[in-house]
Amino acid sequence: MWPFFSRNVGRGVTAVSREVLHQMSVGTLNVHGFLNGRGEESFDAVVALLRRADLDVIALQECPRKDADRLANELGDEWGAVAYAGNAIISRLAIQPLVDERRPPPVRSVMAIIISPGGRPVEVVCVHLDHRREDLRIRELRGLVAFLNNSGSAQLCQRNMLWLGDFNALTRGDYGKAAANSVAEVRVTNGWEPPRFEATTVITSNKRRAQNIGRGKQIPGLGFVDCRSVAARRTGSIGTCRFDTRIDYAFMSKALADSCEVLSSKHIKAMPAVSDHHLVTANLMLQ
């Protein structure tokens, strides 16, 4: 059996204030195997950070499934978790796995249904894409989209869906000319490919044919919305990883974006004491 794991499935509570206001706070953090940026064990520091952040739903990457249970237990009895392939979603709202144990997802990801304040089901997908090659990230996105399309009758843009995670992908609009040149220099130094932006363009473009990805191949845009780009308030530096680039995101489908407001987007400092990534959060007001 594939290593799917869940804890307290179906359980979860919603604070009264959130129930009235229909707010839901979500976040994503690559916990780096619970080693901080200095290579020191950081489980307790992760717990402390997440408690301070006061989130409802958290997507975690590089999180061994045994630690997903341990982390949910440390946060409180109301927290539930699902985990697969080093990815986890933990939630203090009611949570149910969205995958069949006999048919695991094709990429590093895990999916769950979260019952948001007000009772609306939201599909949450925790994603961790390849860290070196954009072509492989595009291939992983194609596989993920195909898998999710087979799990529901409606197109992805028509479903209430959140994608949270470490996408290892850049967004063109984050960088002016000087910043883009600096990113390119860092990538040459580390033996990586030059900056490319196809993955996030595919995710956020509304065009039927979003991006030519080489060799005559094109992939339709998904029409998702980058939560930070539409947030009423943004805090924290733009970079989310040790190379000072933004690669961790919260994306929402068009259907969800049309029925909620992003009150805030925060990049909360977690480097180097907690991880080698910062914590990325979004506070949503659901209609």
mmCIF file of C-alpha atoms in Angstrom:
data_model
loop_
_atom_site.group_PDB
_atom_site.id
_atom_site.type_symbol
_atom_site.label_atom_id
_atom_site.label_comp_id
_atom_site.label_asym_id
_atom_site.label_seq_id
_atom_site.Cartn_x
_atom_site.Cartn_y
_atom_site.Cartn_z
ATOM 1 C CA MET A 1 0.000 0.000 0.000
ATOM 2 C CA TRP A 2 1.284 3.467 -0.808
ATOM 3 C CA PRO A 3 2.255 5.554 2.213
ATOM 4 C CA PHE A 4 -0.893 7.618 2.638
ATOM 5 C CA PHE A 5 -1.531 8.814 6.151
ATOM 6 C CA SER A 6 -4.331 10.637 7.922
ATOM 7 C CA ARG A 7 -5.003 11.731 11.500
ATOM 8 C CA ASN A 8 -8.276 12.932 13.000
ATOM 9 C CA VAL A 9 -9.937 12.848 9.579
ATOM 10 C CA GLY A 10 -13.335 14.484 9.728
ATOM 11 C CA ARG A 11 -12.538 16.312 12.942
ATOM 12 C CA GLY A 12 -11.850 19.989 13.393
ATOM 13 C CA VAL A 13 -13.296 23.067 15.011
ATOM 14 C CA THR A 14 -13.905 26.587 13.884
ATOM 15 C CA ALA A 15 -13.493 29.563 16.184
ATOM 16 C CA VAL A 16 -16.725 31.498 16.650
ATOM 17 C CA SER A 17 -15.253 34.730 15.322
ATOM 18 C CA ARG A 18 -14.142 32.992 12.110
ATOM 19 C CA GLU A 19 -17.540 31.314 11.730
ATOM 20 C CA VAL A 20 -19.291 34.667 11.893
ATOM 21 C CA LEU A 21 -16.868 36.451 9.604
ATOM 22 C CA HIS A 22 -16.306 33.506 7.248
ATOM 23 C CA GLN A 23 -12.564 34.040 7.382
ATOM 24 C CA MET A 24 -10.051 31.292 6.683
ATOM 25 C CA SER A 25 -6.309 31.696 7.129
ATOM 26 C CA VAL A 26 -4.041 29.382 5.153
ATOM 27 C CA GLY A 27 -0.299 28.968 4.891
ATOM 28 C CA THR A 28 2.509 26.990 3.347
ATOM 29 C CA LEU A 29 5.960 26.153 4.668
ATOM 30 C CA ASN A 30 8.740 23.938 3.408
ATOM 31 C CA VAL A 31 9.987 22.588 6.755
ATOM 32 C CA HIS A 32 13.219 21.223 5.213
ATOM 33 C CA GLY A 33 12.846 17.902 7.011
ATOM 34 C CA PHE A 34 12.649 19.858 10.293
ATOM 35 C CA LEU A 35 16.179 21.150 9.883
ATOM 36 C CA ASN A 36 16.689 24.896 9.926
ATOM 37 C CA GLY A 37 18.912 26.960 7.670
ATOM 38 C CA ARG A 38 21.893 26.120 9.856
ATOM 39 C CA GLY A 39 21.236 22.372 9.715
ATOM 40 C CA GLU A 40 19.902 22.213 13.282
ATOM 41 C CA GLU A 41 16.830 20.233 14.385
ATOM 42 C CA SER A 42 13.861 22.618 14.274
ATOM 43 C CA PHE A 43 10.656 20.738 15.095
ATOM 44 C CA ASP A 44 9.960 22.802 18.225
ATOM 45 C CA ALA A 45 10.696 26.017 16.338
ATOM 46 C CA VAL A 46 8.208 25.030 13.613
ATOM 47 C CA VAL A 47 5.542 24.384 16.255
ATOM 48 C CA ALA A 48 6.177 27.779 17.854
ATOM 49 C CA LEU A 49 6.078 29.571 14.492
ATOM 50 C CA LEU A 50 2.798 27.957 13.456
ATOM 51 C CA ARG A 51 1.201 28.709 16.805
ATOM 52 C CA ARG A 52 2.114 32.383 16.461
ATOM 53 C CA ALA A 53 0.802 32.474 12.893
ATOM 54 C CA ASP A 54 -2.653 31.296 14.075
ATOM 55 C CA LEU A 55 -3.625 29.571 10.809
ATOM 56 C CA ASP A 56 -6.542 27.274 10.011
ATOM 57 C CA VAL A 57 -4.941 25.225 7.213
ATOM 58 C CA ILE A 58 -1.228 24.622 6.630
ATOM 59 C CA ALA A 59 0.495 22.906 3.708
ATOM 60 C CA LEU A 60 3.911 21.439 4.508
ATOM 61 C CA GLN A 61 6.647 20.213 2.195
ATOM 62 C CA GLU A 62 9.603 17.969 3.083
ATOM 63 C CA CYS A 63 7.528 16.802 6.019
ATOM 64 C CA PRO A 64 7.866 13.069 6.795
ATOM 65 C CA ARG A 65 4.424 11.606 7.428
ATOM 66 C CA LYS A 66 5.340 10.505 10.966
ATOM 67 C CA ASP A 67 6.088 14.145 11.744
ATOM 68 C CA ALA A 68 2.780 15.349 10.287
ATOM 69 C CA ASP A 69 0.988 13.375 13.006
ATOM 70 C CA ARG A 70 3.394 14.612 15.653
ATOM 71 C CA LEU A 71 2.983 18.221 14.548
ATOM 72 C CA ALA A 72 -0.823 18.050 14.479
ATOM 73 C CA ASN A 73 -0.755 16.497 17.944
ATOM 74 C CA GLU A 74 1.450 19.307 19.271
ATOM 75 C CA LEU A 75 -0.878 21.969 17.852
ATOM 76 C CA GLY A 76 -3.954 20.513 19.571
ATOM 77 C CA ASP A 77 -6.589 17.787 19.627
ATOM 78 C CA GLU A 78 -8.730 19.563 17.051
ATOM 79 C CA TRP A 79 -6.017 19.371 14.387
ATOM 80 C CA GLY A 80 -6.217 16.719 11.673
ATOM 81 C CA ALA A 81 -3.700 15.766 8.998
ATOM 82 C CA VAL A 82 -3.277 13.993 5.689
ATOM 83 C CA ALA A 83 0.179 13.201 4.285
ATOM 84 C CA TYR A 84 1.825 11.564 1.303
ATOM 85 C CA ALA A 85 5.298 11.522 -0.275
ATOM 86 C CA GLY A 86 6.817 14.120 2.013
ATOM 87 C CA ASN A 87 3.859 16.490 1.750
ATOM 88 C CA ALA A 88 1.205 17.144 4.370
ATOM 89 C CA ILE A 89 -1.898 19.223 4.966
ATOM 90 C CA ILE A 90 -2.801 19.886 8.572
ATOM 91 C CA SER A 91 -5.999 21.649 9.561
ATOM 92 C CA ARG A 92 -8.032 22.657 12.569
ATOM 93 C CA LEU A 93 -11.069 22.782 10.278
ATOM 94 C CA ALA A 94 -12.738 19.516 9.280
ATOM 95 C CA ILE A 95 -10.516 17.666 6.805
ATOM 96 C CA GLN A 96 -10.985 14.662 4.521
ATOM 97 C CA PRO A 97 -8.429 13.107 2.123
ATOM 98 C CA LEU A 98 -9.177 13.727 -1.548
ATOM 99 C CA VAL A 99 -7.275 10.787 -3.003
ATOM 100 C CA ASP A 100 -7.907 7.106 -3.485
ATOM 101 C CA GLU A 101 -5.311 4.964 -1.741
ATOM 102 C CA ARG A 102 -5.181 2.769 -4.835
ATOM 103 C CA ARG A 103 -4.401 5.709 -7.134
ATOM 104 C CA PRO A 104 -1.789 8.057 -5.658
ATOM 105 C CA PRO A 105 -1.041 11.450 -7.273
ATOM 106 C CA PRO A 106 1.625 11.501 -10.007
ATOM 107 C CA VAL A 107 3.813 14.227 -8.459
ATOM 108 C CA ARG A 108 4.911 15.252 -4.972
ATOM 109 C CA SER A 109 1.523 16.408 -3.733
ATOM 110 C CA VAL A 110 -1.316 15.606 -1.378
ATOM 111 C CA MET A 111 -4.960 16.687 -1.564
ATOM 112 C CA ALA A 112 -7.733 17.159 0.966
ATOM 113 C CA ILE A 113 -11.209 18.608 1.303
ATOM 114 C CA ILE A 114 -11.421 21.315 3.951
ATOM 115 C CA ILE A 115 -14.818 22.422 5.241
ATOM 116 C CA SER A 116 -14.348 26.174 5.443
ATOM 117 C CA PRO A 117 -16.165 28.506 7.850
ATOM 118 C CA GLY A 118 -19.755 28.692 6.647
ATOM 119 C CA GLY A 119 -19.641 25.072 5.478
ATOM 120 C CA ARG A 120 -18.209 25.457 1.976
ATOM 121 C CA PRO A 121 -15.957 22.570 0.868
ATOM 122 C CA VAL A 122 -12.616 23.725 -0.499
ATOM 123 C CA GLU A 123 -10.182 21.428 -2.278
ATOM 124 C CA VAL A 124 -6.679 22.072 -0.926
ATOM 125 C CA VAL A 125 -3.662 20.785 -2.832
ATOM 126 C CA CYS A 126 -0.169 20.820 -1.322
ATOM 127 C CA VAL A 127 2.429 20.926 -4.110
ATOM 128 C CA HIS A 128 6.209 20.515 -4.255
ATOM 129 C CA LEU A 129 7.620 20.838 -7.769
ATOM 130 C CA ASP A 130 11.112 20.032 -9.055
ATOM 131 C CA HIS A 131 13.800 22.449 -7.834
ATOM 132 C CA ARG A 132 16.081 22.572 -10.884
ATOM 133 C CA ARG A 133 14.317 22.377 -14.262
ATOM 134 C CA GLU A 134 11.345 24.360 -15.554
ATOM 135 C CA ASP A 135 10.603 21.739 -18.205
ATOM 136 C CA LEU A 136 10.162 19.133 -15.483
ATOM 137 C CA ARG A 137 7.993 21.503 -13.434
ATOM 138 C CA ILE A 138 5.758 21.958 -16.489
ATOM 139 C CA ARG A 139 5.579 18.181 -16.931
ATOM 140 C CA GLU A 140 4.658 17.791 -13.256
ATOM 141 C CA LEU A 141 1.949 20.450 -13.610
ATOM 142 C CA ARG A 142 0.485 18.633 -16.612
ATOM 143 C CA GLY A 143 0.359 15.400 -14.621
ATOM 144 C CA LEU A 144 -1.197 17.122 -11.618
ATOM 145 C CA VAL A 145 -3.852 18.818 -13.748
ATOM 146 C CA ALA A 146 -4.734 15.539 -15.451
ATOM 147 C CA PHE A 147 -4.989 13.793 -12.086
ATOM 148 C CA LEU A 148 -7.232 16.494 -10.610
ATOM 149 C CA ASN A 149 -9.400 16.621 -13.729
ATOM 150 C CA ASN A 150 -10.069 12.919 -13.264
ATOM 151 C CA SER A 151 -11.092 13.479 -9.642
ATOM 152 C CA GLY A 152 -13.976 15.851 -10.379
ATOM 153 C CA SER A 153 -16.593 16.556 -13.015
ATOM 154 C CA ALA A 154 -15.984 20.322 -13.344
ATOM 155 C CA GLN A 155 -12.947 22.107 -14.767
ATOM 156 C CA LEU A 156 -10.399 23.184 -12.176
ATOM 157 C CA CYS A 157 -11.192 26.884 -12.587
ATOM 158 C CA GLN A 158 -14.841 26.130 -11.736
ATOM 159 C CA ARG A 159 -14.036 24.314 -8.481
ATOM 160 C CA ASN A 160 -13.317 25.915 -5.108
ATOM 161 C CA MET A 161 -9.633 25.093 -4.994
ATOM 162 C CA LEU A 162 -6.449 26.261 -3.253
ATOM 163 C CA TRP A 163 -2.968 25.266 -4.378
ATOM 164 C CA LEU A 164 -0.375 25.827 -1.639
ATOM 165 C CA GLY A 165 3.271 24.907 -1.691
ATOM 166 C CA ASP A 166 6.850 25.157 -2.805
ATOM 167 C CA PHE A 167 6.536 25.481 -6.573
ATOM 168 C CA ASN A 168 10.235 26.264 -7.103
ATOM 169 C CA ALA A 169 9.020 28.597 -9.845
ATOM 170 C CA LEU A 170 9.539 32.301 -10.460
ATOM 171 C CA THR A 171 6.982 34.980 -11.344
ATOM 172 C CA ARG A 172 8.089 37.486 -13.954
ATOM 173 C CA GLY A 173 6.364 40.455 -12.329
ATOM 174 C CA ASP A 174 8.342 40.039 -9.095
ATOM 175 C CA TYR A 175 11.589 41.273 -10.644
ATOM 176 C CA GLY A 176 12.726 44.451 -12.314
ATOM 177 C CA LYS A 177 15.657 44.385 -14.708
ATOM 178 C CA ALA A 178 18.353 44.699 -12.038
ATOM 179 C CA ALA A 179 16.762 42.081 -9.780
ATOM 180 C CA ALA A 180 16.297 39.698 -12.713
ATOM 181 C CA ASN A 181 19.972 40.083 -13.627
ATOM 182 C CA SER A 182 20.940 39.324 -10.025
ATOM 183 C CA VAL A 183 18.786 36.183 -10.017
ATOM 184 C CA ALA A 184 20.390 35.097 -13.294
ATOM 185 C CA GLU A 185 23.888 35.543 -11.844
ATOM 186 C CA VAL A 186 23.032 33.438 -8.783
ATOM 187 C CA ARG A 187 21.690 30.707 -11.028
ATOM 188 C CA VAL A 188 24.795 30.654 -13.187
ATOM 189 C CA THR A 189 26.939 30.403 -10.039
ATOM 190 C CA ASN A 190 24.909 27.414 -8.827
ATOM 191 C CA GLY A 191 24.847 25.683 -12.213
ATOM 192 C CA TRP A 192 21.100 26.174 -12.739
ATOM 193 C CA GLU A 193 19.219 27.126 -15.854
ATOM 194 C CA PRO A 194 18.527 30.864 -16.473
ATOM 195 C CA PRO A 195 15.379 32.356 -14.911
ATOM 196 C CA ARG A 196 12.218 31.034 -16.549
ATOM 197 C CA PHE A 197 8.608 31.909 -15.843
ATOM 198 C CA GLU A 198 6.469 29.413 -17.762
ATOM 199 C CA ALA A 199 5.181 27.448 -14.760
ATOM 200 C CA THR A 200 3.587 30.380 -12.948
ATOM 201 C CA THR A 201 2.376 31.788 -16.266
ATOM 202 C CA VAL A 202 0.556 28.530 -16.989
ATOM 203 C CA ILE A 203 -1.018 28.543 -13.511
ATOM 204 C CA THR A 204 -2.249 32.143 -13.650
ATOM 205 C CA SER A 205 -2.964 32.769 -17.337
ATOM 206 C CA ASN A 206 -6.564 32.921 -18.568
ATOM 207 C CA LYS A 207 -5.493 32.344 -22.155
ATOM 208 C CA ARG A 208 -6.569 29.097 -23.763
ATOM 209 C CA ARG A 209 -2.997 28.587 -24.945
ATOM 210 C CA ALA A 210 -0.989 30.183 -22.208
ATOM 211 C CA GLN A 211 2.608 29.514 -23.010
ATOM 212 C CA ASN A 212 4.812 27.969 -25.627
ATOM 213 C CA ILE A 213 7.010 25.679 -23.546
ATOM 214 C CA GLY A 214 9.361 24.660 -26.346
ATOM 215 C CA ARG A 215 9.467 21.959 -29.003
ATOM 216 C CA GLY A 216 6.139 23.220 -30.327
ATOM 217 C CA LYS A 217 4.328 22.256 -27.117
ATOM 218 C CA GLN A 218 1.742 24.493 -25.516
ATOM 219 C CA ILE A 219 -0.322 24.092 -22.372
ATOM 220 C CA PRO A 220 -3.630 25.856 -21.614
ATOM 221 C CA GLY A 221 -3.708 28.395 -18.822
ATOM 222 C CA LEU A 222 -5.451 27.403 -15.600
ATOM 223 C CA GLY A 223 -6.696 30.884 -14.706
ATOM 224 C CA PHE A 224 -5.712 30.632 -11.032
ATOM 225 C CA VAL A 225 -5.087 33.769 -8.971
ATOM 226 C CA ASP A 226 -1.901 34.451 -7.002
ATOM 227 C CA CYS A 227 -3.228 35.425 -3.562
ATOM 228 C CA ARG A 228 -0.392 37.859 -2.906
ATOM 229 C CA SER A 229 -1.044 39.755 -6.141
ATOM 230 C CA VAL A 230 -4.626 40.604 -5.127
ATOM 231 C CA ALA A 231 -4.214 40.943 -1.349
ATOM 232 C CA ALA A 232 -5.504 44.124 0.250
ATOM 233 C CA ARG A 233 -2.399 44.154 2.465
ATOM 234 C CA ARG A 234 1.014 42.589 1.856
ATOM 235 C CA THR A 235 3.794 42.273 4.407
ATOM 236 C CA GLY A 236 7.225 40.691 4.398
ATOM 237 C CA SER A 237 10.016 40.663 1.826
ATOM 238 C CA ILE A 238 9.220 39.255 -1.609
ATOM 239 C CA GLY A 239 11.756 36.419 -1.337
ATOM 240 C CA THR A 240 10.657 33.183 0.331
ATOM 241 C CA CYS A 241 13.805 31.030 0.083
ATOM 242 C CA ARG A 242 17.513 31.296 0.864
ATOM 243 C CA PHE A 243 18.228 32.652 -2.637
ATOM 244 C CA ASP A 244 15.852 35.580 -1.948
ATOM 245 C CA THR A 245 13.440 34.615 -4.724
ATOM 246 C CA ARG A 246 9.721 33.959 -4.387
ATOM 247 C CA ILE A 247 9.040 30.280 -5.041
ATOM 248 C CA ASP A 248 6.375 29.523 -2.394
ATOM 249 C CA TYR A 249 2.791 30.474 -3.239
ATOM 250 C CA ALA A 250 -0.888 30.366 -2.423
ATOM 251 C CA PHE A 251 -2.956 30.133 -5.616
ATOM 252 C CA MET A 252 -6.761 30.003 -5.750
ATOM 253 C CA SER A 253 -9.048 28.922 -8.562
ATOM 254 C CA LYS A 254 -11.181 31.471 -10.398
ATOM 255 C CA ALA A 255 -14.327 30.128 -8.741
ATOM 256 C CA LEU A 256 -12.876 30.647 -5.286
ATOM 257 C CA ALA A 257 -11.341 34.006 -6.196
ATOM 258 C CA ASP A 258 -14.713 35.245 -7.465
ATOM 259 C CA SER A 259 -16.338 34.494 -4.125
ATOM 260 C CA CYS A 260 -13.740 35.691 -1.619
ATOM 261 C CA GLU A 261 -11.436 38.571 -0.783
ATOM 262 C CA VAL A 262 -7.797 38.189 0.173
ATOM 263 C CA LEU A 263 -7.501 40.401 3.233
ATOM 264 C CA SER A 264 -3.770 39.939 3.665
ATOM 265 C CA SER A 265 -0.722 38.095 2.367
ATOM 266 C CA LYS A 266 2.243 37.663 4.684
ATOM 267 C CA HIS A 267 5.749 36.351 4.182
ATOM 268 C CA ILE A 268 6.690 35.545 7.770
ATOM 269 C CA LYS A 269 10.380 35.220 8.595
ATOM 270 C CA ALA A 270 11.457 31.640 9.221
ATOM 271 C CA MET A 271 15.045 31.692 7.923
ATOM 272 C CA PRO A 272 17.470 30.666 9.227
ATOM 273 C CA ALA A 273 16.185 29.702 12.688
ATOM 274 C CA VAL A 274 13.202 27.575 11.582
ATOM 275 C CA SER A 275 13.736 26.436 7.983
ATOM 276 C CA ASP A 276 15.399 27.432 4.711
ATOM 277 C CA HIS A 277 12.081 28.936 3.534
ATOM 278 C CA HIS A 278 9.815 31.615 4.963
ATOM 279 C CA LEU A 279 6.204 30.910 5.954
ATOM 280 C CA VAL A 280 3.733 32.193 3.318
ATOM 281 C CA THR A 281 0.179 32.949 4.480
ATOM 282 C CA ALA A 282 -3.082 34.327 3.101
ATOM 283 C CA ASN A 283 -6.155 35.394 5.045
ATOM 284 C CA LEU A 284 -9.351 34.878 3.028
ATOM 285 C CA MET A 285 -12.769 36.411 3.595
ATOM 286 C CA LEU A 286 -15.273 33.971 2.070
ATOM 287 C CA GLN A 287 -18.640 35.142 0.806
#
